[in-house]
Amino acid sequence: MTTNNRPETRLATRLAFVAAGFAMACWAPLVPFAKENVGVDDAGLGLLLLCLGVGSIMAMPVTGWLAAQIGSKPLIMGGGIGLVLLLPLLTLTSSALGLAVVLMLFGASLGTLDVAMNIHAVEVERDSARPLMSGFHAMFSIGGFAGAAGVTVLLSLGLNPVQATICGSLLTLGALLLAWPRLLAAKGGQPMPFALPKGIVLLLSVLAGITFLVEGAILDWGALLVVGKGLLDHAHGGVGYMLFAAAMTLGRLTGDRVVGRFGGRQVLIVGGAVGVLGIVILLVSPHPVTALLGFVLIGLGASNIVPVLFSLAGRQRAMSPAMAVAAVTTVGYAGILIGPAALGLISHHLSLPIAFGLLAVLLAVIPASAHLTTRQA
């Protein structure tokens, strides 16, 4: 019987993760331009970002069901092509309603690709004698770094946002076309079940949601924060997310060794504390270089928190491991997709720096609860 774990299927999986991370990160440097194009305030932008989250969350369960019927390959390609077509429209749309529609479709495409590529990754890893998932997710972070860096460089060279996104779409399309003939054609099995989290799983889910919320805030609001403080101009606003993604990638590539040596509890304590320190530096520093160091610390601190939480969810006994992981995943995605919209509303009524300060308070819950989390799970 032919194994799913072959060099070509591993390559296809990595390309899918790179494409997803790359296309999503291309959006980060564009947020200030999109906000200016449609003429909304922070609250209005928060509602628009909610459309992106709603699109993703609506697409995710449908994708899981469809993958069981037709396999992950057509869904990976369909979601990826959707990102390719919609990315330039994010900068071409000049009305709030039009941007809301495009963001919802962009989110649906991203959610489709995200679920389908993870199902594909599970099928490949199942036939492997060693873990592969962390490496696949590291490719997502690598794609994120490349996407934010690429668009930032193109804008710095004088290209307008539309030209920069067309370049991003072409590179995303190239990765998808390379992956296409190498993707598994088999059906993706049954969708993972979902149940409301209970016991320790509820705590793990909340902590995952907080961590993903921080990631989403850096993606959607990081550029606006440094531009609004006058630390960087619009063309260089994406540098912060670029450094965040690079630090996240480094942390994930070394994460298995770090967790193996120091244990999950220490990773939660130190990682959470480093992330909080990064947010504080980002908020209080009057100098661009020091503020950018904050992005690096946030990325390093957050990089291995979620993998540890997923590992704890798989070992606890309050729920079945499959249902626990599904619950943590769902709440986590709610944090990364819906949280930034709430951040916009807080920013509108208070300020964006205050909203980020509240993020630091939330992130501090992770090291504060590390002993309870690792004792119970």
XYZ file of C-alpha atoms in Angstrom:
377
model
C 0.000 0.000 0.000
C 1.318 3.448 -0.936
C 2.109 5.602 2.064
C 0.818 9.174 2.384
C 4.167 10.209 3.828
C 6.292 10.705 0.731
C 8.767 13.458 -0.156
C 6.345 14.950 -2.670
C 3.379 14.989 -0.265
C 5.498 16.546 2.475
C 6.626 19.201 -0.004
C 3.034 19.869 -1.073
C 1.953 20.265 2.562
C 4.778 22.691 3.274
C 3.924 24.718 0.175
C 0.284 24.955 1.258
C 1.314 26.245 4.694
C 3.751 28.720 3.148
C 1.061 29.989 0.746
C -1.445 30.501 3.556
C 1.003 32.318 5.818
C 2.341 34.402 2.940
C -1.047 35.566 1.652
C -2.345 36.346 5.144
C 0.773 38.326 6.072
C 0.589 40.387 2.883
C -2.440 42.008 4.512
C -0.509 43.277 7.567
C 1.389 46.150 5.852
C -1.756 47.097 3.918
C -4.025 47.807 6.887
C -3.120 51.531 7.165
C -3.674 51.968 3.405
C -7.013 50.133 3.496
C -8.190 52.187 6.462
C -7.261 55.382 4.654
C -8.902 54.246 1.404
C -12.323 53.690 2.948
C -12.094 56.531 5.462
C -13.088 54.744 8.685
C -12.016 55.267 12.281
C -10.670 52.567 14.590
C -14.149 51.348 15.508
C -15.103 51.126 11.841
C -11.923 49.216 11.052
C -12.671 46.877 13.942
C -16.065 46.062 12.449
C -14.472 45.486 9.051
C -11.946 43.106 10.594
C -14.865 41.300 12.191
C -16.030 40.488 8.662
C -12.725 38.718 8.022
C -13.199 36.649 11.170
C -16.824 35.841 10.421
C -15.903 34.650 6.929
C -13.229 32.347 8.297
C -15.338 30.869 11.077
C -18.249 30.251 8.699
C -15.975 28.438 6.239
C -14.131 26.234 8.722
C -16.843 23.703 9.679
C -18.053 23.515 6.066
C -14.518 22.752 4.943
C -14.198 19.965 7.499
C -17.399 18.360 6.203
C -16.450 18.783 2.548
C -12.976 17.334 3.117
C -14.605 14.123 4.329
C -16.592 13.987 1.080
C -14.144 15.108 -1.600
C -10.737 15.242 0.095
C -8.535 18.178 1.032
C -6.846 18.710 -2.350
C -9.653 20.650 -4.123
C -10.278 22.664 -0.966
C -6.614 23.629 -0.634
C -6.589 24.778 -4.228
C -9.983 26.495 -4.002
C -9.121 28.400 -0.831
C -5.691 29.302 -2.173
C -7.012 30.592 -5.496
C -9.558 32.637 -3.569
C -6.720 34.346 -1.690
C -4.862 34.970 -4.952
C -7.872 36.690 -6.545
C -9.001 38.645 -3.492
C -5.668 40.004 -2.228
C -5.432 42.847 -4.802
C -9.095 43.731 -4.190
C -8.248 44.602 -0.590
C -6.375 47.645 -1.885
C -8.674 48.460 -4.817
C -11.889 48.756 -2.803
C -12.737 52.330 -1.825
C -15.999 51.830 0.103
C -16.496 50.373 3.554
C -19.240 48.035 2.324
C -17.075 46.800 -0.544
C -14.126 46.179 1.778
C -16.421 44.338 4.203
C -17.498 41.958 1.437
C -13.939 41.401 0.200
C -12.652 40.819 3.748
C -15.403 38.286 4.417
C -14.551 36.398 1.227
C -10.830 36.674 1.990
C -11.476 35.285 5.464
C -13.567 32.444 4.041
C -10.783 31.555 1.615
C -8.195 31.671 4.399
C -10.373 29.537 6.692
C -10.913 26.999 3.924
C -7.219 26.722 3.165
C -6.291 26.597 6.847
C -8.571 23.677 7.706
C -7.870 21.778 4.470
C -4.090 22.019 4.764
C -4.215 20.859 8.409
C -6.328 17.859 7.403
C -3.791 17.134 4.667
C -0.967 17.491 7.201
C -2.666 15.009 9.541
C -2.981 12.480 6.703
C 0.722 12.827 5.865
C 1.904 12.742 9.491
C -0.226 9.663 10.257
C 2.088 7.537 8.095
C 5.261 9.034 9.529
C 7.370 7.514 12.286
C 8.196 10.959 13.656
C 6.188 14.145 14.338
C 5.834 16.505 11.377
C 3.166 18.993 12.469
C 5.460 21.519 14.181
C 7.590 21.687 11.058
C 4.532 22.240 8.881
C 3.343 25.083 11.113
C 6.821 26.595 11.067
C 6.386 26.896 7.298
C 3.277 29.001 7.930
C 5.401 31.369 10.019
C 8.102 31.433 7.334
C 5.440 32.349 4.797
C 4.194 35.052 7.155
C 7.645 36.572 7.442
C 8.136 36.475 3.671
C 4.727 38.009 2.967
C 5.097 40.917 5.381
C 8.721 41.499 4.341
C 7.976 41.270 0.626
C 5.114 43.760 0.630
C 7.030 46.114 2.918
C 10.058 46.057 0.605
C 7.931 46.611 -2.496
C 6.163 49.574 -0.884
C 9.521 50.989 0.211
C 10.785 50.732 -3.385
C 7.927 52.938 -4.548
C 5.349 50.420 -5.754
C 1.775 51.264 -4.868
C -0.329 48.869 -2.754
C -2.126 47.427 -5.791
C 1.136 46.563 -7.549
C 2.548 45.072 -4.336
C -0.492 42.843 -3.818
C -0.447 41.654 -7.423
C 3.148 40.521 -6.858
C 2.036 38.791 -3.671
C -0.792 37.038 -5.504
C 1.533 35.791 -8.218
C 3.963 34.325 -5.688
C 1.099 32.679 -3.788
C -0.189 31.230 -7.055
C 3.279 29.871 -7.854
C 3.425 27.987 -4.540
C -0.054 26.538 -5.104
C 0.759 25.391 -8.618
C 3.888 23.647 -7.346
C 1.849 21.908 -4.659
C -1.109 20.928 -6.885
C 0.209 17.755 -8.574
C 1.794 16.555 -5.309
C -1.269 16.859 -3.055
C -3.039 13.737 -1.827
C -6.177 12.944 -3.778
C -7.700 10.776 -1.043
C -10.611 11.896 1.106
C -9.722 13.506 4.387
C -11.625 11.248 6.773
C -14.287 12.345 9.230
C -14.335 15.919 10.528
C -13.007 16.330 14.058
C -15.870 16.376 16.583
C -16.628 19.458 18.665
C -17.913 19.782 22.205
C -18.021 22.680 24.618
C -14.814 22.739 26.684
C -15.092 21.757 30.334
C -12.764 21.465 33.286
C -9.115 22.060 32.514
C -9.933 22.156 28.788
C -11.889 25.359 29.364
C -8.792 26.991 30.860
C -6.574 25.700 28.050
C -9.064 27.041 25.500
C -9.129 30.491 27.108
C -5.330 30.644 27.217
C -5.148 29.618 23.545
C -7.697 32.297 22.694
C -5.587 34.924 24.485
C -2.434 33.878 22.646
C -4.152 33.855 19.268
C -5.717 37.230 20.095
C -2.239 38.687 20.580
C -1.144 37.224 17.224
C -4.196 38.668 15.496
C -3.630 42.065 17.100
C -0.056 42.202 15.810
C -1.259 41.222 12.326
C -4.155 43.672 12.079
C -3.140 46.539 14.384
C 0.653 46.402 14.739
C 1.332 48.592 11.707
C -1.313 51.121 12.749
C 0.191 51.334 16.233
C 3.728 52.187 15.103
C 2.481 54.477 12.318
C 0.102 56.233 14.711
C 2.930 56.817 17.205
C 5.040 58.341 14.426
C 7.742 55.682 14.735
C 7.440 54.472 11.116
C 5.789 55.726 7.950
C 3.052 53.899 6.060
C 5.481 52.184 3.681
C 7.459 50.638 6.534
C 4.548 49.838 8.865
C 4.789 46.127 8.055
C 8.323 45.812 9.443
C 6.919 45.084 12.901
C 4.886 42.086 11.778
C 7.811 40.927 9.645
C 10.046 40.802 12.742
C 7.275 39.226 14.805
C 6.863 36.454 12.212
C 10.621 35.896 12.007
C 10.878 35.547 15.790
C 7.849 33.244 15.823
C 9.482 31.071 13.166
C 12.740 30.833 15.108
C 10.874 29.958 18.273
C 8.852 27.211 16.605
C 11.818 25.691 14.821
C 13.620 25.294 18.150
C 10.497 24.745 20.250
C 10.558 20.949 20.485
C 14.069 21.008 21.939
C 13.213 23.856 24.336
C 10.094 22.121 25.666
C 11.962 18.811 25.945
C 14.719 20.394 28.017
C 12.803 22.814 30.262
C 9.245 21.452 30.272
C 5.897 22.960 29.339
C 5.423 24.845 32.603
C 8.624 26.844 32.194
C 7.767 27.585 28.563
C 4.385 29.010 29.613
C 5.933 31.085 32.418
C 8.912 32.445 30.511
C 7.128 32.713 27.165
C 4.199 34.619 28.647
C 6.496 36.951 30.589
C 8.654 37.670 27.528
C 5.525 38.404 25.491
C 4.240 40.830 28.123
C 7.643 42.542 28.227
C 7.547 42.885 24.439
C 4.149 44.608 24.504
C 5.334 46.979 27.245
C 8.473 47.895 25.273
C 6.390 48.407 22.139
C 4.078 50.795 23.991
C 6.564 52.872 25.989
C 9.548 53.145 23.649
C 9.905 56.461 21.808
C 12.523 55.034 19.428
C 11.734 52.897 16.353
C 14.529 50.363 16.900
C 13.573 49.681 20.513
C 9.877 49.489 19.630
C 10.659 46.966 16.909
C 12.515 44.896 19.515
C 9.134 44.638 21.224
C 7.723 42.828 18.173
C 10.625 40.359 18.334
C 10.029 39.613 22.019
C 6.285 39.130 21.479
C 7.004 36.648 18.679
C 9.585 34.713 20.699
C 7.413 34.657 23.800
C 4.230 33.517 22.067
C 5.815 31.050 19.661
C 5.637 27.918 21.805
C 2.717 28.707 24.101
C 0.060 27.279 21.789
C 1.969 24.048 20.995
C 2.313 23.425 24.740
C -1.408 24.095 25.252
C -2.321 21.647 22.475
C -0.021 19.054 24.004
C -1.676 19.527 27.400
C -5.110 19.245 25.787
C -4.103 15.908 24.300
C -2.973 14.558 27.690
C -5.776 15.730 30.003
C -8.588 13.392 31.085
C -11.584 15.705 31.467
C -12.553 15.157 27.816
C -11.514 12.883 24.984
C -8.266 14.157 23.389
C -9.916 14.695 19.975
C -12.764 16.756 21.422
C -10.385 18.698 23.665
C -8.097 19.628 20.776
C -11.111 20.618 18.678
C -12.419 22.837 21.468
C -9.047 24.520 22.018
C -8.685 25.052 18.260
C -12.125 26.621 17.892
C -11.733 29.015 20.815
C -8.207 29.835 19.663
C -9.367 30.786 16.193
C -12.151 32.872 17.698
C -9.415 34.819 19.458
C -7.271 35.442 16.373
C -10.206 36.256 14.071
C -12.783 38.046 16.227
C -10.505 39.524 18.897
C -8.921 42.197 16.677
C -12.407 43.541 15.939
C -13.022 44.014 19.655
C -9.614 45.699 19.851
C -10.852 48.265 17.339
C -13.885 49.116 19.457
C -11.720 49.521 22.570
C -9.319 51.672 20.591
C -12.161 53.883 19.390
C -13.482 54.557 22.890
C -10.118 54.714 24.642
C -6.997 54.503 22.446
C -4.985 51.930 20.532
C -2.087 51.968 23.052
C -4.568 51.338 25.885
C -6.046 48.449 23.910
C -2.555 46.944 23.555
C -2.000 47.514 27.273
C -5.075 45.394 27.972
C -3.520 42.705 25.756
C -0.489 42.677 28.055
C -2.776 42.166 31.055
C -4.521 39.254 29.320
C -1.226 37.688 28.263
C -0.005 37.872 31.868
C -2.734 35.366 32.770
C -0.720 32.645 31.005
C 2.367 32.642 33.260
C 0.149 33.333 36.276
C -1.868 30.179 35.632
C 1.001 27.987 34.387
C 1.259 25.953 37.601
C -2.478 25.191 37.662
C -2.542 24.463 33.937
C 0.308 21.959 33.961
C -0.769 20.373 37.291
C -4.313 19.662 36.167
C -3.616 18.555 32.572
